[in-house]
N, CA, C and O atoms as a GROMACS GRO file, in nm:
protein
  488
    1MET      N    1  10.166   9.964   9.238
    1MET     CA    2  10.050   9.905   9.301
    1MET      C    3  10.103   9.843   9.433
    1MET      O    4  10.203   9.770   9.435
    2PRO      N    5  10.026   9.878   9.552
    2PRO     CA    6  10.071   9.823   9.676
    2PRO      C    7  10.067   9.668   9.680
    2PRO      O    8   9.990   9.604   9.609
    3SER      N    9  10.152   9.613   9.765
    3SER     CA   10  10.152   9.467   9.776
    3SER      C   11  10.188   9.430   9.922
    3SER      O   12  10.248   9.509   9.995
    4CYS      N   13  10.148   9.310   9.960
    4CYS     CA   14  10.172   9.264  10.094
    4CYS      C   15  10.322   9.236  10.123
    4CYS      O   16  10.389   9.167  10.046
    5PHE      N   17  10.375   9.291  10.237
    5PHE     CA   18  10.512   9.270  10.265
    5PHE      C   19  10.543   9.127  10.282
    5PHE      O   20  10.655   9.086  10.250
    6ILE      N   21  10.448   9.041  10.335
    6ILE     CA   22  10.476   8.904  10.369
    6ILE      C   23  10.458   8.806  10.247
    6ILE      O   24  10.546   8.726  10.218
    7CYS      N   25  10.345   8.817  10.179
    7CYS     CA   26  10.322   8.724  10.075
    7CYS      C   27  10.322   8.782   9.930
    7CYS      O   28  10.308   8.706   9.834
    8GLY      N   29  10.339   8.911   9.914
    8GLY     CA   30  10.350   8.973   9.787
    8GLY      C   31  10.210   8.992   9.708
    8GLY      O   32  10.209   9.032   9.592
    9ARG      N   33  10.100   8.961   9.775
    9ARG     CA   34   9.962   8.974   9.720
    9ARG      C   35   9.945   9.122   9.680
    9ARG      O   36   9.980   9.211   9.757
   10SER      N   37   9.894   9.148   9.564
   10SER     CA   38   9.878   9.288   9.518
   10SER      C   39   9.732   9.334   9.541
   10SER      O   40   9.639   9.254   9.542
   11ARG      N   41   9.716   9.468   9.559
   11ARG     CA   42   9.586   9.529   9.567
   11ARG      C   43   9.540   9.540   9.423
   11ARG      O   44   9.599   9.615   9.346
   12ASN      N   45   9.435   9.467   9.384
   12ASN     CA   46   9.377   9.468   9.253
   12ASN      C   47   9.226   9.431   9.254
   12ASN      O   48   9.167   9.417   9.361
   13ALA      N   49   9.168   9.417   9.141
   13ALA     CA   50   9.025   9.390   9.134
   13ALA      C   51   8.993   9.255   9.201
   13ALA      O   52   8.890   9.241   9.267
   14LYS      N   53   9.081   9.157   9.185
   14LYS     CA   54   9.061   9.025   9.247
   14LYS      C   55   9.066   9.031   9.393
   14LYS      O   56   8.980   8.970   9.456
   15THR      N   57   9.162   9.102   9.458
   15THR     CA   58   9.166   9.107   9.597
   15THR      C   59   9.054   9.188   9.648
   15THR      O   60   9.010   9.160   9.760
   16LYS      N   61   9.002   9.286   9.580
   16LYS     CA   62   8.880   9.363   9.620
   16LYS      C   63   8.758   9.271   9.614
   16LYS      O   64   8.671   9.281   9.700
   17SER      N   65   8.748   9.184   9.516
   17SER     CA   66   8.629   9.096   9.510
   17SER      C   67   8.632   8.989   9.623
   17SER      O   68   8.528   8.940   9.667
   18GLU      N   69   8.758   8.956   9.667
   18GLU     CA   70   8.770   8.858   9.773
   18GLU      C   71   8.770   8.923   9.911
   18GLU      O   72   8.794   8.858  10.013
   19ASN      N   73   8.743   9.050   9.911
   19ASN     CA   74   8.734   9.134  10.036
   19ASN      C   75   8.866   9.134  10.118
   19ASN      O   76   8.868   9.133  10.241
   20ILE      N   77   8.971   9.134  10.042
   20ILE     CA   78   9.107   9.140  10.112
   20ILE      C   79   9.147   9.281  10.126
   20ILE      O   80   9.146   9.356  10.028
   21THR      N   81   9.183   9.321  10.245
   21THR     CA   82   9.225   9.455  10.277
   21THR      C   83   9.378   9.466  10.306
   21THR      O   84   9.444   9.365  10.332
   22PHE      N   85   9.430   9.585  10.300
   22PHE     CA   86   9.575   9.602  10.327
   22PHE      C   87   9.596   9.700  10.433
   22PHE      O   88   9.534   9.807  10.430
   23HIS      N   89   9.684   9.669  10.533
   23HIS     CA   90   9.698   9.747  10.656
   23HIS      C   91   9.843   9.785  10.676
   23HIS      O   92   9.936   9.707  10.654
   24ARG      N   93   9.859   9.914  10.722
   24ARG     CA   94   9.992   9.967  10.756
   24ARG      C   95  10.046   9.911  10.889
   24ARG      O   96   9.969   9.861  10.972
   25PHE      N   97  10.172   9.920  10.908
   25PHE     CA   98  10.230   9.872  11.032
   25PHE      C   99  10.185   9.976  11.144
   25PHE      O  100  10.173  10.096  11.120
   26PRO      N  101  10.162   9.920  11.263
   26PRO     CA  102  10.108  10.006  11.371
   26PRO      C  103  10.215  10.111  11.417
   26PRO      O  104  10.335  10.094  11.396
   27SER      N  105  10.167  10.216  11.479
   27SER     CA  106  10.258  10.319  11.528
   27SER      C  107  10.289  10.293  11.668
   27SER      O  108  10.393  10.339  11.715
   28LYS      N  109  10.203  10.218  11.746
   28LYS     CA  110  10.224  10.192  11.883
   28LYS      C  111  10.343  10.088  11.900
   28LYS      O  112  10.337   9.976  11.848
   29SER      N  113  10.446  10.127  11.973
   29SER     CA  114  10.568  10.045  11.976
   29SER      C  115  10.548   9.903  12.029
   29SER      O  116  10.612   9.810  11.980
   30PHE      N  117  10.462   9.884  12.128
   30PHE     CA  118  10.448   9.750  12.185
   30PHE      C  119  10.375   9.655  12.092
   30PHE      O  120  10.396   9.534  12.096
   31ILE      N  121  10.289   9.711  12.008
   31ILE     CA  122  10.218   9.628  11.907
   31ILE      C  123  10.318   9.603  11.787
   31ILE      O  124  10.323   9.494  11.729
   32LEU      N  125  10.391   9.703  11.755
   32LEU     CA  126  10.492   9.698  11.640
   32LEU      C  127  10.588   9.594  11.674
   32LEU      O  128  10.628   9.519  11.585
   33GLN      N  129  10.629   9.582  11.798
   33GLN     CA  130  10.729   9.477  11.836
   33GLN      C  131  10.674   9.344  11.814
   33GLN      O  132  10.748   9.255  11.773
   34LYS      N  133  10.545   9.322  11.838
   34LYS     CA  134  10.489   9.186  11.812
   34LYS      C  135  10.476   9.160  11.659
   34LYS      O  136  10.490   9.047  11.613
   35TRP      N  137  10.450   9.264  11.583
   35TRP     CA  138  10.448   9.247  11.435
   35TRP      C  139  10.590   9.207  11.389
   35TRP      O  140  10.605   9.116  11.307
   36HIS      N  141  10.692   9.274  11.442
   36HIS     CA  142  10.829   9.244  11.415
   36HIS      C  143  10.863   9.101  11.447
   36HIS      O  144  10.924   9.029  11.367
   37ALA      N  145  10.823   9.061  11.563
   37ALA     CA  146  10.852   8.923  11.608
   37ALA      C  147  10.788   8.814  11.509
   37ALA      O  148  10.845   8.708  11.482
   38PHE      N  149  10.667   8.852  11.460
   38PHE     CA  150  10.602   8.768  11.360
   38PHE      C  151  10.684   8.753  11.233
   38PHE      O  152  10.702   8.645  11.176
   39ILE      N  153  10.737   8.880  11.189
   39ILE     CA  154  10.816   8.884  11.071
   39ILE      C  155  10.950   8.814  11.079
   39ILE      O  156  10.991   8.747  10.984
   40ILE      N  157  11.021   8.828  11.194
   40ILE     CA  158  11.146   8.760  11.220
   40ILE      C  159  11.121   8.618  11.231
   40ILE      O  160  11.196   8.539  11.172
   41GLY      N  161  11.018   8.574  11.304
   41GLY     CA  162  10.986   8.432  11.318
   41GLY      C  163  10.955   8.357  11.194
   41GLY      O  164  10.950   8.234  11.192
   42ASN      N  165  10.933   8.435  11.083
   42ASN     CA  166  10.901   8.372  10.956
   42ASN      C  167  11.005   8.401  10.849
   42ASN      O  168  10.976   8.403  10.729
   43ASN      N  169  11.128   8.423  10.898
   43ASN     CA  170  11.246   8.436  10.817
   43ASN      C  171  11.240   8.558  10.714
   43ASN      O  172  11.292   8.552  10.602
   44LEU      N  173  11.176   8.660  10.760
   44LEU     CA  174  11.173   8.787  10.678
   44LEU      C  175  11.259   8.889  10.751
   44LEU      O  176  11.278   8.882  10.872
   45LYS      N  177  11.311   8.983  10.674
   45LYS     CA  178  11.405   9.084  10.729
   45LYS      C  179  11.339   9.212  10.758
   45LYS      O  180  11.272   9.270  10.672
   46LEU      N  181  11.357   9.259  10.877
   46LEU     CA  182  11.294   9.391  10.924
   46LEU      C  183  11.350   9.505  10.841
   46LEU      O  184  11.280   9.603  10.814
   47GLU      N  185  11.481   9.492  10.800
   47GLU     CA  186  11.531   9.613  10.722
   47GLU      C  187  11.473   9.630  10.588
   47GLU      O  188  11.499   9.731  10.522
   48ASN      N  189  11.394   9.536  10.541
   48ASN     CA  190  11.325   9.549  10.415
   48ASN      C  191  11.189   9.619  10.426
   48ASN      O  192  11.123   9.647  10.326
   49ILE      N  193  11.150   9.647  10.556
   49ILE     CA  194  11.017   9.711  10.576
   49ILE      C  195  11.043   9.862  10.538
   49ILE      O  196  11.140   9.925  10.580
   50LYS      N  197  10.950   9.914  10.458
   50LYS     CA  198  10.956  10.051  10.412
   50LYS      C  199  10.840  10.136  10.492
   50LYS      O  200  10.753  10.083  10.561
   51LYS      N  201  10.853  10.266  10.473
   51LYS     CA  202  10.757  10.350  10.533
   51LYS      C  203  10.610  10.319  10.499
   51LYS      O  204  10.520  10.329  10.581
   52ASN      N  205  10.593  10.280  10.374
   52ASN     CA  206  10.453  10.247  10.316
   52ASN      C  207  10.429  10.095  10.308
   52ASN      O  208  10.338  10.054  10.236
   53SER      N  209  10.500  10.014  10.375
   53SER     CA  210  10.479   9.868  10.369
   53SER      C  211  10.344   9.831  10.427
   53SER      O  212  10.299   9.889  10.526
   54LEU      N  213  10.279   9.734  10.363
   54LEU     CA  214  10.146   9.689  10.403
   54LEU      C  215  10.144   9.542  10.428
   54LEU      O  216  10.228   9.469  10.375
   55ILE      N  217  10.051   9.494  10.509
   55ILE     CA  218  10.024   9.354  10.522
   55ILE      C  219   9.875   9.330  10.496
   55ILE      O  220   9.787   9.402  10.542
   56CYS      N  221   9.854   9.225  10.418
   56CYS     CA  222   9.713   9.196  10.376
   56CYS      C  223   9.629   9.129  10.486
   56CYS      O  224   9.685   9.067  10.576
   57SER      N  225   9.506   9.139  10.479
   57SER     CA  226   9.417   9.083  10.581
   57SER      C  227   9.424   8.929  10.591
   57SER      O  228   9.381   8.874  10.692
   58CYS      N  229   9.475   8.860  10.492
   58CYS     CA  230   9.488   8.721  10.497
   58CYS      C  231   9.575   8.674  10.614
   58CYS      O  232   9.564   8.559  10.657
   59HIS      N  233   9.660   8.762  10.665
   59HIS     CA  234   9.750   8.722  10.773
   59HIS      C  235   9.695   8.737  10.920
   59HIS      O  236   9.762   8.714  11.020
   60PHE      N  237   9.566   8.777  10.919
   60PHE     CA  238   9.502   8.801  11.051
   60PHE      C  239   9.386   8.699  11.062
   60PHE      O  240   9.327   8.654  10.964
   61ILE      N  241   9.358   8.668  11.189
   61ILE     CA  242   9.238   8.583  11.218
   61ILE      C  243   9.112   8.674  11.212
   61ILE      O  244   9.122   8.795  11.234
   62PRO      N  245   8.994   8.614  11.184
   62PRO     CA  246   8.866   8.696  11.179
   62PRO      C  247   8.848   8.782  11.298
   62PRO      O  248   8.802   8.896  11.286
   63GLU      N  249   8.883   8.730  11.415
   63GLU     CA  250   8.861   8.811  11.540
   63GLU      C  251   8.942   8.939  11.545
   63GLU      O  252   8.916   9.026  11.628
   64SER      N  253   9.038   8.953  11.460
   64SER     CA  254   9.127   9.073  11.457
   64SER      C  255   9.053   9.194  11.394
   64SER      O  256   9.108   9.305  11.399
   65PHE      N  257   8.936   9.181  11.338
   65PHE     CA  258   8.868   9.282  11.272
   65PHE      C  259   8.734   9.320  11.340
   65PHE      O  260   8.667   9.238  11.402
   66ILE      N  261   8.700   9.450  11.322
   66ILE     CA  262   8.566   9.495  11.367
   66ILE      C  263   8.500   9.566  11.244
   66ILE      O  264   8.569   9.614  11.154
   67VAL      N  265   8.364   9.570  11.242
   67VAL     CA  266   8.294   9.630  11.142
   67VAL      C  267   8.241   9.766  11.198
   67VAL      O  268   8.169   9.771  11.298
   68TYR      N  269   8.281   9.876  11.128
   68TYR     CA  270   8.242  10.008  11.163
   68TYR      C  271   8.190  10.087  11.047
   68TYR      O  272   8.264  10.114  10.953
   69ASN      N  273   8.058  10.127  11.051
   69ASN     CA  274   8.006  10.204  10.927
   69ASN      C  275   8.020  10.129  10.806
   69ASN      O  276   8.061  10.186  10.705
   70LYS      N  277   7.986   9.994  10.804
   70LYS     CA  278   7.998   9.901  10.694
   70LYS      C  279   8.142   9.882  10.642
   70LYS      O  280   8.160   9.830  10.531
   71HIS      N  281   8.247   9.924  10.719
   71HIS     CA  282   8.379   9.901  10.676
   71HIS      C  283   8.448   9.807  10.776
   71HIS      O  284   8.431   9.820  10.897
   72ARG      N  285   8.522   9.718  10.724
   72ARG     CA  286   8.600   9.619  10.805
   72ARG      C  287   8.724   9.689  10.841
   72ARG      O  288   8.796   9.737  10.753
   73MET      N  289   8.755   9.698  10.973
   73MET     CA  290   8.877   9.762  11.017
   73MET      C  291   8.956   9.665  11.106
   73MET      O  292   8.901   9.579  11.175
   74LEU      N  293   9.081   9.685  11.099
   74LEU     CA  294   9.173   9.606  11.190
   74LEU      C  295   9.173   9.663  11.326
   74LEU      O  296   9.186   9.784  11.341
   75GLN      N  297   9.158   9.578  11.430
   75GLN     CA  298   9.159   9.638  11.561
   75GLN      C  299   9.300   9.682  11.594
   75GLN      O  300   9.396   9.626  11.541
   76THR      N  301   9.315   9.783  11.683
   76THR     CA  302   9.440   9.840  11.717
   76THR      C  303   9.540   9.746  11.783
   76THR      O  304   9.661   9.765  11.776
   77HIS      N  305   9.485   9.646  11.845
   77HIS     CA  306   9.580   9.547  11.913
   77HIS      C  307   9.605   9.425  11.834
   77HIS      O  308   9.671   9.332  11.882
   78ALA      N  309   9.550   9.422  11.707
   78ALA     CA  310   9.569   9.300  11.624
   78ALA      C  311   9.712   9.272  11.589
   78ALA      O  312   9.792   9.364  11.572
   79VAL      N  313   9.747   9.144  11.578
   79VAL     CA  314   9.887   9.102  11.543
   79VAL      C  315   9.867   8.999  11.432
   79VAL      O  316   9.779   8.915  11.444
   80PRO      N  317   9.943   9.002  11.327
   80PRO     CA  318   9.932   8.893  11.221
   80PRO      C  319   9.978   8.760  11.278
   80PRO      O  320  10.077   8.751  11.350
   81THR      N  321   9.904   8.660  11.244
   81THR     CA  322   9.937   8.525  11.303
   81THR      C  323   9.936   8.407  11.183
   81THR      O  324   9.966   8.290  11.204
   82ILE      N  325   9.902   8.454  11.070
   82ILE     CA  326   9.895   8.343  10.961
   82ILE      C  327   9.997   8.377  10.856
   82ILE      O  328   9.998   8.488  10.800
   83VAL      N  329  10.084   8.281  10.828
   83VAL     CA  330  10.178   8.297  10.720
   83VAL      C  331  10.130   8.224  10.596
   83VAL      O  332  10.091   8.108  10.605
   84ILE      N  333  10.131   8.286  10.483
   84ILE     CA  334  10.083   8.229  10.354
   84ILE      C  335  10.207   8.215  10.266
   84ILE      O  336  10.271   8.311  10.225
   85LYS      N  337  10.235   8.092  10.243
   85LYS     CA  338  10.347   8.067  10.150
   85LYS      C  339  10.290   8.049  10.013
   85LYS      O  340  10.213   7.957   9.988
   86ARG      N  341  10.330   8.139   9.922
   86ARG     CA  342  10.280   8.134   9.789
   86ARG      C  343  10.393   8.169   9.691
   86ARG      O  344  10.491   8.235   9.726
   87VAL      N  345  10.375   8.124   9.569
   87VAL     CA  346  10.470   8.148   9.466
   87VAL      C  347  10.439   8.282   9.412
   87VAL      O  348  10.332   8.306   9.357
   88LYS      N  349  10.540   8.376   9.429
   88LYS     CA  350  10.522   8.512   9.384
   88LYS      C  351  10.550   8.527   9.233
   88LYS      O  352  10.640   8.459   9.183
   89HIS      N  353  10.485   8.607   9.164
   89HIS     CA  354  10.502   8.640   9.019
   89HIS      C  355  10.498   8.514   8.930
   89HIS      O  356  10.569   8.508   8.830
   90ALA      N  357  10.417   8.416   8.964
   90ALA     CA  358  10.400   8.295   8.876
   90ALA      C  359  10.297   8.324   8.770
   90ALA      O  360  10.200   8.396   8.792
   91LYS      N  361  10.322   8.264   8.653
   91LYS     CA  362  10.227   8.276   8.545
   91LYS      C  363  10.110   8.181   8.553
   91LYS      O  364  10.009   8.200   8.484
   92ILE      N  365  10.122   8.080   8.635
   92ILE     CA  366  10.009   7.988   8.669
   92ILE      C  367   9.987   7.990   8.817
   92ILE      O  368  10.077   8.024   8.893
   93THR      N  369   9.864   7.954   8.860
   93THR     CA  370   9.827   7.961   8.992
   93THR      C  371   9.866   7.829   9.066
   93THR      O  372   9.839   7.717   9.023
   94PHE      N  373   9.931   7.853   9.176
   94PHE     CA  374   9.970   7.741   9.272
   94PHE      C  375   9.886   7.752   9.392
   94PHE      O  376   9.841   7.860   9.429
   95PRO      N  377   9.861   7.632   9.460
   95PRO     CA  378   9.794   7.641   9.587
   95PRO      C  379   9.872   7.711   9.694
   95PRO      O  380   9.994   7.697   9.700
   96GLU      N  381   9.804   7.785   9.781
   96GLU     CA  382   9.873   7.850   9.890
   96GLU      C  383   9.886   7.764  10.011
   96GLU      O  384   9.798   7.682  10.034
   97LEU      N  385   9.989   7.778  10.090
   97LEU     CA  386  10.007   7.703  10.220
   97LEU      C  387   9.993   7.803  10.331
   97LEU      O  388  10.078   7.890  10.348
   98LYS      N  389   9.885   7.791  10.408
   98LYS     CA  390   9.868   7.879  10.522
   98LYS      C  391   9.919   7.813  10.650
   98LYS      O  392   9.894   7.695  10.676
   99GLN      N  393   9.989   7.893  10.729
   99GLN     CA  394  10.036   7.840  10.861
   99GLN      C  395   9.994   7.946  10.964
   99GLN      O  396  10.026   8.064  10.951
  100GLU      N  397   9.923   7.900  11.066
  100GLU     CA  398   9.881   7.994  11.174
  100GLU      C  399   9.981   7.980  11.284
  100GLU      O  400  10.006   7.869  11.330
  101THR      N  401  10.039   8.086  11.328
  101THR     CA  402  10.134   8.077  11.433
  101THR      C  403  10.055   8.085  11.563
  101THR      O  404   9.949   8.148  11.567
  102ILE      N  405  10.104   8.022  11.667
  102ILE     CA  406  10.038   8.018  11.797
  102ILE      C  407  10.134   8.098  11.887
  102ILE      O  408  10.244   8.053  11.919
  103GLN      N  409  10.092   8.214  11.925
  103GLN     CA  410  10.176   8.309  12.002
  103GLN      C  411  10.179   8.253  12.151
  103GLN      O  412  10.074   8.218  12.204
  104PRO      N  413  10.298   8.244  12.217
  104PRO     CA  414  10.307   8.212  12.356
  104PRO      C  415  10.240   8.314  12.440
  104PRO      O  416  10.232   8.431  12.401
  105THR      N  417  10.192   8.276  12.555
  105THR     CA  418  10.119   8.366  12.643
  105THR      C  419  10.204   8.468  12.704
  105THR      O  420  10.159   8.580  12.730
  106SER      N  421  10.337   8.432  12.729
  106SER     CA  422  10.434   8.525  12.782
  106SER      C  423  10.466   8.631  12.673
  106SER      O  424  10.425   8.621  12.557
  107SER      N  425  10.545   8.735  12.720
  107SER     CA  426  10.584   8.836  12.631
  107SER      C  427  10.669   8.786  12.510
  107SER      O  428  10.750   8.694  12.526
  108ILE      N  429  10.652   8.839  12.397
  108ILE     CA  430  10.723   8.788  12.282
  108ILE      C  431  10.860   8.861  12.269
  108ILE      O  432  10.866   8.984  12.281
  109SER      N  433  10.965   8.789  12.248
  109SER     CA  434  11.091   8.844  12.220
  109SER      C  435  11.126   8.814  12.073
  109SER      O  436  11.071   8.722  12.012
  110SER      N  437  11.214   8.890  12.020
  110SER     CA  438  11.248   8.875  11.877
  110SER      C  439  11.318   8.734  11.854
  110SER      O  440  11.327   8.691  11.739
  111THR      N  441  11.362   8.668  11.953
  111THR     CA  442  11.431   8.545  11.939
  111THR      C  443  11.342   8.425  11.970
  111THR      O  444  11.389   8.312  11.954
  112SER      N  445  11.214   8.442  12.014
  112SER     CA  446  11.130   8.342  12.046
  112SER      C  447  11.088   8.257  11.929
  112SER      O  448  11.075   8.312  11.820
  113GLN      N  449  11.067   8.128  11.944
  113GLN     CA  450  11.024   8.043  11.835
  113GLN      C  451  10.872   8.040  11.835
  113GLN      O  452  10.808   8.038  11.941
  114LEU      N  453  10.816   8.039  11.716
  114LEU     CA  454  10.664   8.030  11.706
  114LEU      C  455  10.627   7.897  11.656
  114LEU      O  456  10.690   7.844  11.564
  115GLN      N  457  10.522   7.839  11.716
  115GLN     CA  458  10.469   7.716  11.676
  115GLN      C  459  10.376   7.736  11.552
  115GLN      O  460  10.310   7.839  11.549
  116THR      N  461  10.365   7.649  11.455
  116THR     CA  462  10.280   7.673  11.348
  116THR      C  463  10.174   7.554  11.326
  116THR      O  464  10.193   7.438  11.366
  117LYS      N  465  10.071   7.596  11.262
  117LYS     CA  466   9.967   7.485  11.223
  117LYS      C  467   9.950   7.509  11.076
  117LYS      O  468   9.923   7.621  11.033
  118LYS      N  469   9.968   7.398  10.992
  118LYS     CA  470   9.965   7.412  10.845
  118LYS      C  471   9.821   7.379  10.797
  118LYS      O  472   9.752   7.289  10.844
  119ILE      N  473   9.787   7.463  10.699
  119ILE     CA  474   9.657   7.444  10.634
  119ILE      C  475   9.681   7.472  10.487
  119ILE      O  476   9.735   7.576  10.450
  120LEU      N  477   9.639   7.371  10.401
  120LEU     CA  478   9.657   7.389  10.257
  120LEU      C  479   9.537   7.450  10.193
  120LEU      O  480   9.426   7.397  10.205
  121VAL      N  481   9.556   7.560  10.127
  121VAL     CA  482   9.439   7.624  10.060
  121VAL      C  483   9.446   7.604   9.909
  121VAL      O  484   9.551   7.623   9.848
  122LYS      N  485   9.332   7.565   9.849
  122LYS     CA  486   9.338   7.548   9.703
  122LYS      C  487   9.256   7.650   9.635
  122LYS      O  488   9.249   7.651   9.512
   0.00000   0.00000   0.00000
């Protein structure tokens, strides 16, 4: 079953009912570099990304999506900005901690630091 590379959320009946979608990494290199900067900035390793790795829609702001023929689609220039810290594979449910990263207006390098805004989700 596919799961999110960042938070481990699985594609199942619950995520479908919550309208959570899963998205592949972009093929355009300049957008892919921004996705990689987001991953590195959140202490994840690029070498763990596989060909079929996905990121769930919870990591994108609502403005990152468009609706086309009743389907919600990720815009081609969208970059993940929300980190969700959650306990993976727990038998009980824990609250999630969402952090929205604020991207600097200048070009993003893999060593740039990202500012975060914390939001507790219950």
